[in-house]
Amino acid sequence: MRAMVTGAAGFLASHLCDRLVRDGFTVVGMDNMITGSAINLACLEDEAGFTLVRHDVSKFISLDGSLDAVFHFASPASPVDYLQLPIQTLKVGSLGTHNALGLARQKAARFLLSSTSEVYGDPKVHPQPESYSGHVSPVGPRGVYDEAKRFAEAMTMAYHRHHGMDTRIVRIFNTYGPRMRPNDGRVVSNFIVQALRGEPLTVYGDGSQTRSFCYVDDQIEGIMCLFERGGSDPVNIGNPDEFTVSELAALVIELTGSASEIEYRPLPVDDPRVRCPDISKAKTELGWEPRVSLEEGLARTIEYFRASLAA
Ligand code: UDP
């Protein structure tokens, strides 16, 4: 089996590349390196089964040889990144998805789109099942990411229905773990890095907003289950244990043994009040559910950041 992974040098896709190579795939990774990092692929450097191609998937993709799978993961994904790269984010979600679908169609490959819980926006239904169509502002600052991913889902379904392509859509809820960048801007990496440096933890708003955090190994396992035995309709993959941002801050302080305090900052525009996946579908259709608790996953992630900050 030969697979293309777009966004291969990113946090999630680099873990996916590791898994695919371990499972015996030959993998072509593609990345333009604007938010990805070569360090994430260091352990694949000497793997004969892995090659990295530097290319922006918003431009036409050409690749020699056959492909059995295209995993389309390219996109800025942290709010800080996509607010700084609004046009690139819209382009990779729209043009990039079109190009990745075109490549998969030409090679008769199965296509998997990495979508997001952001398609639900600031949800009015809680927890969010796949049937909920969301509450998104197209013209708000987060619209560049949310609408790009919503378009990407629509495009994927159009290729499935119109061209009969074999497609998958995973809606990824907040995922964390080793290889997040220290300056990624997302809450888990921010809090851990701040705690380890003895700096105040920056809680946006009053900290009562909720998120549900999935450890990266669980996320990758869920994605592989969907790839192997899922259908074309979107599936939520995430951990349904829901925490407020304040609870997360307290847990990070406890687990790091830090003396850091909390500093309150303004809540970003359109920041969702709550977020929690309904994973009934993943449980019944894929036989998947997460195994790693937040405490355990945070402990592993803290170890990673301790080592990488020391280096
Ligand atoms: N957040 C925070 N402090 C930070 C970074 C984020 O309080 O230093 C909050 C943010 O406002 C949001 C939640 O944590 O309510 C999750 O933010 P993140 O950027 O990780 O991802 P999102 O779920 O918003 O895409």
mmCIF file of C-alpha atoms and ligand atoms in Angstrom:
data_model
loop_
_atom_site.group_PDB
_atom_site.id
_atom_site.type_symbol
_atom_site.label_atom_id
_atom_site.label_comp_id
_atom_site.label_asym_id
_atom_site.label_seq_id
_atom_site.Cartn_x
_atom_site.Cartn_y
_atom_site.Cartn_z
ATOM 1 C CA MET A 1 0.000 0.000 0.000
ATOM 2 C CA ARG A 2 1.306 3.464 -0.904
ATOM 3 C CA ALA A 3 -0.158 6.561 0.760
ATOM 4 C CA MET A 4 0.153 10.319 0.343
ATOM 5 C CA VAL A 5 -0.143 12.385 3.533
ATOM 6 C CA THR A 6 -0.547 16.143 3.053
ATOM 7 C CA GLY A 7 0.598 18.365 5.912
ATOM 8 C CA ALA A 8 2.991 15.540 6.867
ATOM 9 C CA ALA A 9 5.309 17.739 8.950
ATOM 10 C CA GLY A 10 2.457 18.921 11.165
ATOM 11 C CA PHE A 11 1.657 17.659 14.652
ATOM 12 C CA LEU A 12 -1.095 15.176 13.806
ATOM 13 C CA ALA A 13 -0.031 14.115 10.316
ATOM 14 C CA SER A 14 3.530 13.352 11.453
ATOM 15 C CA HIS A 15 2.104 10.906 14.005
ATOM 16 C CA LEU A 16 -0.083 9.471 11.235
ATOM 17 C CA CYS A 17 3.008 8.999 9.012
ATOM 18 C CA ASP A 18 4.742 7.084 11.843
ATOM 19 C CA ARG A 19 1.714 4.837 12.195
ATOM 20 C CA LEU A 20 1.369 4.202 8.458
ATOM 21 C CA VAL A 21 5.062 3.323 8.082
ATOM 22 C CA ARG A 22 4.772 1.019 11.117
ATOM 23 C CA ASP A 23 1.759 -0.643 9.474
ATOM 24 C CA GLY A 24 3.812 -1.347 6.325
ATOM 25 C CA PHE A 25 2.690 1.524 4.075
ATOM 26 C CA THR A 26 5.088 3.322 1.783
ATOM 27 C CA VAL A 27 4.402 6.978 2.550
ATOM 28 C CA VAL A 28 4.915 10.140 0.530
ATOM 29 C CA GLY A 29 4.601 13.116 2.849
ATOM 30 C CA MET A 30 3.854 16.551 1.412
ATOM 31 C CA ASP A 31 4.253 19.854 3.241
ATOM 32 C CA ASN A 32 5.086 23.478 2.428
ATOM 33 C CA MET A 33 6.545 23.831 5.940
ATOM 34 C CA ILE A 34 4.703 27.058 6.841
ATOM 35 C CA THR A 35 3.426 25.620 10.105
ATOM 36 C CA GLY A 36 5.008 22.149 9.931
ATOM 37 C CA SER A 37 8.430 21.292 11.303
ATOM 38 C CA ALA A 38 11.114 18.919 9.970
ATOM 39 C CA ILE A 39 11.817 17.832 13.574
ATOM 40 C CA ASN A 40 8.452 16.064 13.620
ATOM 41 C CA LEU A 41 9.684 13.748 10.863
ATOM 42 C CA ALA A 42 13.161 13.165 12.289
ATOM 43 C CA CYS A 43 12.389 9.588 13.306
ATOM 44 C CA LEU A 44 11.339 8.767 9.713
ATOM 45 C CA GLU A 45 14.510 10.236 8.171
ATOM 46 C CA ASP A 46 16.229 6.882 7.678
ATOM 47 C CA GLU A 47 13.057 4.980 6.762
ATOM 48 C CA ALA A 48 13.219 3.677 3.187
ATOM 49 C CA GLY A 49 9.406 3.674 3.193
ATOM 50 C CA PHE A 50 9.096 7.443 3.723
ATOM 51 C CA THR A 51 9.842 10.444 1.507
ATOM 52 C CA LEU A 52 9.000 14.109 2.020
ATOM 53 C CA VAL A 53 8.078 16.386 -0.888
ATOM 54 C CA ARG A 54 8.026 20.149 -0.291
ATOM 55 C CA HIS A 55 4.964 21.437 -2.065
ATOM 56 C CA ASP A 56 1.989 23.717 -1.388
ATOM 57 C CA VAL A 57 -1.093 21.563 -1.975
ATOM 58 C CA SER A 58 -3.079 24.681 -2.892
ATOM 59 C CA LYS A 59 -1.196 24.330 -6.192
ATOM 60 C CA PHE A 60 -1.706 21.408 -8.609
ATOM 61 C CA ILE A 61 -0.237 18.173 -7.227
ATOM 62 C CA SER A 62 1.530 15.788 -9.548
ATOM 63 C CA LEU A 63 2.980 12.496 -8.380
ATOM 64 C CA ASP A 64 4.392 9.529 -10.300
ATOM 65 C CA GLY A 65 3.343 5.985 -9.500
ATOM 66 C CA SER A 66 0.291 4.447 -7.943
ATOM 67 C CA LEU A 67 -1.419 5.480 -4.705
ATOM 68 C CA ASP A 68 -3.862 3.524 -2.571
ATOM 69 C CA ALA A 69 -4.673 6.288 -0.109
ATOM 70 C CA VAL A 70 -4.607 10.067 0.227
ATOM 71 C CA PHE A 71 -4.792 11.481 3.770
ATOM 72 C CA HIS A 72 -5.446 15.220 3.465
ATOM 73 C CA PHE A 73 -4.204 16.882 6.652
ATOM 74 C CA ALA A 74 -2.619 20.079 5.335
ATOM 75 C CA SER A 75 -3.896 23.248 7.028
ATOM 76 C CA PRO A 76 -2.944 25.665 9.753
ATOM 77 C CA ALA A 77 -4.996 24.356 12.692
ATOM 78 C CA SER A 78 -4.243 26.509 15.715
ATOM 79 C CA PRO A 79 -6.447 29.623 16.006
ATOM 80 C CA VAL A 80 -3.274 31.719 16.337
ATOM 81 C CA ASP A 81 -1.968 30.313 13.018
ATOM 82 C CA TYR A 82 -5.120 30.563 11.003
ATOM 83 C CA LEU A 83 -5.790 34.110 12.184
ATOM 84 C CA GLN A 84 -2.261 35.020 10.996
ATOM 85 C CA LEU A 85 -2.631 33.057 7.741
ATOM 86 C CA PRO A 86 -6.258 33.664 6.781
ATOM 87 C CA ILE A 87 -5.877 33.503 2.987
ATOM 88 C CA GLN A 88 -3.585 30.440 3.024
ATOM 89 C CA THR A 89 -6.052 28.731 5.380
ATOM 90 C CA LEU A 90 -8.971 29.378 3.032
ATOM 91 C CA LYS A 91 -6.900 28.281 0.049
ATOM 92 C CA VAL A 92 -5.649 25.024 1.538
ATOM 93 C CA GLY A 93 -9.148 24.072 2.712
ATOM 94 C CA SER A 94 -10.685 24.834 -0.683
ATOM 95 C CA LEU A 95 -8.110 24.638 -3.511
ATOM 96 C CA GLY A 96 -5.901 22.254 -1.537
ATOM 97 C CA THR A 97 -8.784 19.875 -0.890
ATOM 98 C CA HIS A 98 -9.793 20.042 -4.548
ATOM 99 C CA ASN A 99 -6.235 19.186 -5.636
ATOM 100 C CA ALA A 100 -5.899 16.368 -3.095
ATOM 101 C CA LEU A 101 -9.254 14.929 -4.213
ATOM 102 C CA GLY A 102 -8.182 15.241 -7.855
ATOM 103 C CA LEU A 103 -4.989 13.320 -7.104
ATOM 104 C CA ALA A 104 -6.927 10.590 -5.264
ATOM 105 C CA ARG A 105 -9.392 10.312 -8.133
ATOM 106 C CA GLN A 106 -6.656 10.053 -10.752
ATOM 107 C CA LYS A 107 -4.968 7.266 -8.747
ATOM 108 C CA ALA A 108 -8.266 5.561 -7.759
ATOM 109 C CA ALA A 109 -7.131 5.948 -4.137
ATOM 110 C CA ARG A 110 -9.232 6.102 -0.972
ATOM 111 C CA PHE A 111 -9.406 9.693 0.328
ATOM 112 C CA LEU A 112 -9.575 10.776 3.974
ATOM 113 C CA LEU A 113 -10.256 14.411 4.903
ATOM 114 C CA SER A 114 -9.163 15.739 8.276
ATOM 115 C CA SER A 115 -12.055 17.964 9.262
ATOM 116 C CA THR A 116 -12.733 19.523 12.618
ATOM 117 C CA SER A 117 -15.143 20.146 15.462
ATOM 118 C CA GLU A 118 -14.953 23.791 14.305
ATOM 119 C CA VAL A 119 -17.564 22.903 11.662
ATOM 120 C CA TYR A 120 -20.006 23.047 14.638
ATOM 121 C CA GLY A 121 -18.839 26.601 15.469
ATOM 122 C CA ASP A 122 -20.191 27.894 18.802
ATOM 123 C CA PRO A 123 -22.651 25.013 19.150
ATOM 124 C CA LYS A 124 -26.276 25.278 20.229
ATOM 125 C CA VAL A 125 -26.503 21.496 20.601
ATOM 126 C CA HIS A 126 -24.380 19.840 23.264
ATOM 127 C CA PRO A 127 -22.639 17.390 23.025
ATOM 128 C CA GLN A 128 -22.304 17.566 19.244
ATOM 129 C CA PRO A 129 -23.504 14.617 17.151
ATOM 130 C CA GLU A 130 -22.501 14.386 13.477
ATOM 131 C CA SER A 131 -26.093 15.238 12.492
ATOM 132 C CA TYR A 132 -25.779 18.747 14.005
ATOM 133 C CA SER A 133 -25.105 21.185 11.175
ATOM 134 C CA GLY A 134 -23.423 23.824 13.317
ATOM 135 C CA HIS A 135 -23.524 27.501 14.250
ATOM 136 C CA VAL A 136 -20.735 29.285 12.404
ATOM 137 C CA SER A 137 -20.233 32.931 11.495
ATOM 138 C CA PRO A 138 -18.883 33.009 7.923
ATOM 139 C CA VAL A 139 -17.607 36.570 8.351
ATOM 140 C CA GLY A 140 -16.120 36.246 11.853
ATOM 141 C CA PRO A 141 -12.339 35.838 12.248
ATOM 142 C CA ARG A 142 -12.613 32.043 12.747
ATOM 143 C CA GLY A 143 -14.689 31.779 9.550
ATOM 144 C CA VAL A 144 -11.462 31.406 7.544
ATOM 145 C CA TYR A 145 -10.853 28.011 9.126
ATOM 146 C CA ASP A 146 -14.418 26.907 9.864
ATOM 147 C CA GLU A 147 -15.814 27.706 6.435
ATOM 148 C CA ALA A 148 -12.760 26.300 4.648
ATOM 149 C CA LYS A 149 -13.292 22.994 6.454
ATOM 150 C CA ARG A 150 -17.044 23.084 5.810
ATOM 151 C CA PHE A 151 -16.315 23.660 2.111
ATOM 152 C CA ALA A 152 -13.759 20.818 2.218
ATOM 153 C CA GLU A 153 -16.425 18.473 3.599
ATOM 154 C CA ALA A 154 -18.903 19.574 0.893
ATOM 155 C CA MET A 155 -16.266 19.032 -1.812
ATOM 156 C CA THR A 156 -15.387 15.596 -0.450
ATOM 157 C CA MET A 157 -19.052 14.557 -0.415
ATOM 158 C CA ALA A 158 -19.458 15.881 -3.981
ATOM 159 C CA TYR A 159 -16.531 13.734 -5.190
ATOM 160 C CA HIS A 160 -18.037 10.775 -3.358
ATOM 161 C CA ARG A 161 -21.538 11.253 -4.781
ATOM 162 C CA HIS A 162 -20.700 12.545 -8.241
ATOM 163 C CA HIS A 163 -17.550 10.527 -9.001
ATOM 164 C CA GLY A 164 -18.324 7.508 -6.815
ATOM 165 C CA MET A 165 -15.055 8.003 -4.917
ATOM 166 C CA ASP A 166 -14.253 6.085 -1.744
ATOM 167 C CA THR A 167 -14.008 8.862 0.861
ATOM 168 C CA ARG A 168 -13.852 9.409 4.635
ATOM 169 C CA ILE A 169 -14.320 12.549 6.738
ATOM 170 C CA VAL A 170 -12.991 12.684 10.293
ATOM 171 C CA ARG A 171 -14.147 15.535 12.534
ATOM 172 C CA ILE A 172 -11.239 15.942 14.916
ATOM 173 C CA PHE A 173 -11.883 17.409 18.367
ATOM 174 C CA ASN A 174 -9.112 19.155 20.373
ATOM 175 C CA THR A 175 -6.131 16.807 20.242
ATOM 176 C CA TYR A 176 -2.868 17.189 22.122
ATOM 177 C CA GLY A 177 0.394 15.383 22.734
ATOM 178 C CA PRO A 178 4.096 15.328 21.908
ATOM 179 C CA ARG A 179 5.194 17.392 18.858
ATOM 180 C CA MET A 180 2.862 20.303 19.478
ATOM 181 C CA ARG A 181 5.004 23.404 19.020
ATOM 182 C CA PRO A 182 5.856 25.326 22.205
ATOM 183 C CA ASN A 183 4.526 28.478 20.506
ATOM 184 C CA ASP A 184 1.584 26.703 18.831
ATOM 185 C CA GLY A 185 -0.852 28.961 20.669
ATOM 186 C CA ARG A 186 -3.306 26.255 21.675
ATOM 187 C CA VAL A 187 -4.370 25.897 25.244
ATOM 188 C CA VAL A 188 -2.642 22.640 26.197
ATOM 189 C CA SER A 189 0.779 23.613 24.817
ATOM 190 C CA ASN A 190 0.487 27.172 26.124
ATOM 191 C CA PHE A 191 -0.375 26.041 29.657
ATOM 192 C CA ILE A 192 2.321 23.356 29.831
ATOM 193 C CA VAL A 193 5.060 25.637 28.493
ATOM 194 C CA GLN A 194 3.977 28.481 30.787
ATOM 195 C CA ALA A 195 3.883 26.164 33.812
ATOM 196 C CA LEU A 196 7.312 24.693 33.051
ATOM 197 C CA ARG A 197 8.784 28.186 32.655
ATOM 198 C CA GLY A 198 7.138 29.419 35.860
ATOM 199 C CA GLU A 199 5.197 32.029 33.877
ATOM 200 C CA PRO A 200 1.518 32.832 34.536
ATOM 201 C CA LEU A 201 -0.995 30.588 32.752
ATOM 202 C CA THR A 202 -3.023 32.759 30.349
ATOM 203 C CA VAL A 203 -6.711 31.897 30.774
ATOM 204 C CA TYR A 204 -8.868 33.600 28.138
ATOM 205 C CA GLY A 205 -12.221 34.909 29.375
ATOM 206 C CA ASP A 206 -13.287 33.626 32.795
ATOM 207 C CA GLY A 207 -12.111 30.082 32.047
ATOM 208 C CA SER A 208 -15.607 28.577 32.209
ATOM 209 C CA GLN A 209 -15.631 27.624 28.511
ATOM 210 C CA THR A 210 -15.216 23.894 27.969
ATOM 211 C CA ARG A 211 -13.188 21.642 25.685
ATOM 212 C CA SER A 212 -12.767 17.870 25.467
ATOM 213 C CA PHE A 213 -9.155 16.825 24.996
ATOM 214 C CA CYS A 214 -8.081 13.735 23.093
ATOM 215 C CA TYR A 215 -4.587 12.269 23.405
ATOM 216 C CA VAL A 216 -2.836 11.974 20.035
ATOM 217 C CA ASP A 217 -2.412 8.159 20.122
ATOM 218 C CA ASP A 218 -6.167 7.724 20.625
ATOM 219 C CA GLN A 219 -6.851 10.167 17.795
ATOM 220 C CA ILE A 220 -4.564 8.327 15.342
ATOM 221 C CA GLU A 221 -6.113 4.973 16.276
ATOM 222 C CA GLY A 222 -9.591 6.435 15.647
ATOM 223 C CA ILE A 223 -8.516 7.822 12.273
ATOM 224 C CA MET A 224 -7.094 4.446 11.208
ATOM 225 C CA CYS A 225 -10.301 2.673 12.303
ATOM 226 C CA LEU A 226 -12.294 5.132 10.183
ATOM 227 C CA PHE A 227 -9.944 4.727 7.225
ATOM 228 C CA GLU A 228 -10.131 0.938 7.369
ATOM 229 C CA ARG A 229 -13.758 0.274 8.196
ATOM 230 C CA GLY A 230 -15.733 3.516 8.104
ATOM 231 C CA GLY A 231 -18.140 4.938 5.557
ATOM 232 C CA SER A 232 -18.344 8.214 3.653
ATOM 233 C CA ASP A 233 -20.367 10.189 6.225
ATOM 234 C CA PRO A 234 -18.436 12.315 8.752
ATOM 235 C CA VAL A 235 -17.422 10.730 12.061
ATOM 236 C CA ASN A 236 -16.458 12.566 15.267
ATOM 237 C CA ILE A 237 -13.184 11.386 16.782
ATOM 238 C CA GLY A 238 -12.419 12.898 20.157
ATOM 239 C CA ASN A 239 -12.519 12.280 23.880
ATOM 240 C CA PRO A 240 -15.933 13.038 25.425
ATOM 241 C CA ASP A 241 -14.509 13.884 28.874
ATOM 242 C CA GLU A 242 -15.280 17.599 29.113
ATOM 243 C CA PHE A 243 -13.277 20.121 31.169
ATOM 244 C CA THR A 244 -13.426 23.871 31.685
ATOM 245 C CA VAL A 245 -10.301 25.779 30.718
ATOM 246 C CA SER A 246 -9.863 26.668 34.421
ATOM 247 C CA GLU A 247 -9.938 22.967 35.341
ATOM 248 C CA LEU A 248 -7.292 22.290 32.710
ATOM 249 C CA ALA A 249 -5.098 25.089 34.099
ATOM 250 C CA ALA A 250 -5.370 23.680 37.635
ATOM 251 C CA LEU A 251 -4.501 20.175 36.421
ATOM 252 C CA VAL A 252 -1.448 21.386 34.495
ATOM 253 C CA ILE A 253 -0.210 23.302 37.559
ATOM 254 C CA GLU A 254 -0.699 20.214 39.726
ATOM 255 C CA LEU A 255 0.990 17.783 37.325
ATOM 256 C CA THR A 256 3.986 20.038 36.644
ATOM 257 C CA GLY A 257 4.349 21.023 40.310
ATOM 258 C CA SER A 258 4.628 24.608 39.065
ATOM 259 C CA ALA A 259 4.315 27.746 41.199
ATOM 260 C CA SER A 260 2.706 29.589 38.253
ATOM 261 C CA GLU A 261 -0.373 31.699 38.827
ATOM 262 C CA ILE A 262 -3.347 32.398 36.570
ATOM 263 C CA GLU A 263 -3.536 35.544 34.442
ATOM 264 C CA TYR A 264 -6.862 36.383 32.805
ATOM 265 C CA ARG A 265 -6.883 37.696 29.209
ATOM 266 C CA PRO A 266 -9.760 38.731 26.922
ATOM 267 C CA LEU A 267 -11.758 35.943 25.310
ATOM 268 C CA PRO A 268 -11.079 35.727 21.530
ATOM 269 C CA VAL A 269 -13.987 36.674 19.217
ATOM 270 C CA ASP A 270 -16.353 33.736 18.461
ATOM 271 C CA ASP A 271 -14.518 31.441 20.915
ATOM 272 C CA PRO A 272 -16.922 28.487 21.344
ATOM 273 C CA ARG A 273 -18.513 28.377 24.849
ATOM 274 C CA VAL A 274 -18.648 24.593 24.964
ATOM 275 C CA ARG A 275 -17.365 21.678 22.946
ATOM 276 C CA CYS A 276 -17.784 17.949 23.471
ATOM 277 C CA PRO A 277 -18.051 15.170 20.904
ATOM 278 C CA ASP A 278 -20.922 12.704 20.813
ATOM 279 C CA ILE A 279 -18.899 9.615 19.859
ATOM 280 C CA SER A 280 -21.776 7.094 19.683
ATOM 281 C CA LYS A 281 -21.174 6.642 15.980
ATOM 282 C CA ALA A 282 -17.445 5.936 16.334
ATOM 283 C CA LYS A 283 -18.222 3.459 19.129
ATOM 284 C CA THR A 284 -20.927 1.529 17.280
ATOM 285 C CA GLU A 285 -19.671 1.728 13.693
ATOM 286 C CA LEU A 286 -15.910 1.585 14.259
ATOM 287 C CA GLY A 287 -15.666 -0.096 17.658
ATOM 288 C CA TRP A 288 -13.391 2.770 18.721
ATOM 289 C CA GLU A 289 -13.239 4.791 21.900
ATOM 290 C CA PRO A 290 -10.419 6.722 23.565
ATOM 291 C CA ARG A 291 -8.352 5.015 26.275
ATOM 292 C CA VAL A 292 -5.965 7.664 27.578
ATOM 293 C CA SER A 293 -7.231 9.866 30.411
ATOM 294 C CA LEU A 294 -6.436 13.573 30.471
ATOM 295 C CA GLU A 295 -4.103 13.110 33.456
ATOM 296 C CA GLU A 296 -2.151 10.354 31.751
ATOM 297 C CA GLY A 297 -1.975 12.169 28.406
ATOM 298 C CA LEU A 298 -0.931 15.420 30.055
ATOM 299 C CA ALA A 299 1.798 13.624 32.011
ATOM 300 C CA ARG A 300 3.249 12.233 28.756
ATOM 301 C CA THR A 301 2.977 15.631 27.052
ATOM 302 C CA ILE A 302 4.618 17.405 29.985
ATOM 303 C CA GLU A 303 7.556 14.973 29.749
ATOM 304 C CA TYR A 304 7.892 15.777 26.056
ATOM 305 C CA PHE A 305 7.922 19.543 26.648
ATOM 306 C CA ARG A 306 10.302 19.230 29.606
ATOM 307 C CA ALA A 307 12.801 17.431 27.346
ATOM 308 C CA SER A 308 12.322 19.664 24.317
ATOM 309 C CA LEU A 309 12.555 22.909 26.298
ATOM 310 C CA ALA A 310 15.719 21.641 28.013
ATOM 311 C CA ALA A 311 17.216 20.835 24.585
HETATM 312 N N1 UDP B 1 -7.235 29.381 25.686
HETATM 313 C C1 UDP B 1 -6.836 29.939 26.894
HETATM 314 N N2 UDP B 1 -5.536 30.278 27.038
HETATM 315 C C2 UDP B 1 -4.602 30.078 26.071
HETATM 316 C C3 UDP B 1 -5.002 29.503 24.858
HETATM 317 C C4 UDP B 1 -6.332 29.171 24.696
HETATM 318 O O1 UDP B 1 -7.643 30.140 27.817
HETATM 319 O O2 UDP B 1 -3.422 30.430 26.313
HETATM 320 C C5 UDP B 1 -8.651 28.981 25.541
HETATM 321 C C6 UDP B 1 -9.318 29.446 24.255
HETATM 322 O O3 UDP B 1 -9.875 30.740 24.406
HETATM 323 C C7 UDP B 1 -10.362 28.375 24.081
HETATM 324 C C8 UDP B 1 -9.725 27.113 24.649
HETATM 325 O O4 UDP B 1 -8.682 27.577 25.494
HETATM 326 O O5 UDP B 1 -11.517 28.680 24.839
HETATM 327 C C9 UDP B 1 -9.154 26.204 23.591
HETATM 328 O O6 UDP B 1 -8.364 26.982 22.751
HETATM 329 P P1 UDP B 1 -7.409 26.353 21.641
HETATM 330 O O7 UDP B 1 -6.716 27.493 20.964
HETATM 331 O O8 UDP B 1 -6.553 25.294 22.225
HETATM 332 O O9 UDP B 1 -8.362 25.603 20.620
HETATM 333 P P2 UDP B 1 -9.863 25.844 20.089
HETATM 334 O O10 UDP B 1 -10.645 24.779 20.748
HETATM 335 O O11 UDP B 1 -10.347 27.204 20.482
HETATM 336 O O12 UDP B 1 -9.733 25.681 18.630
#
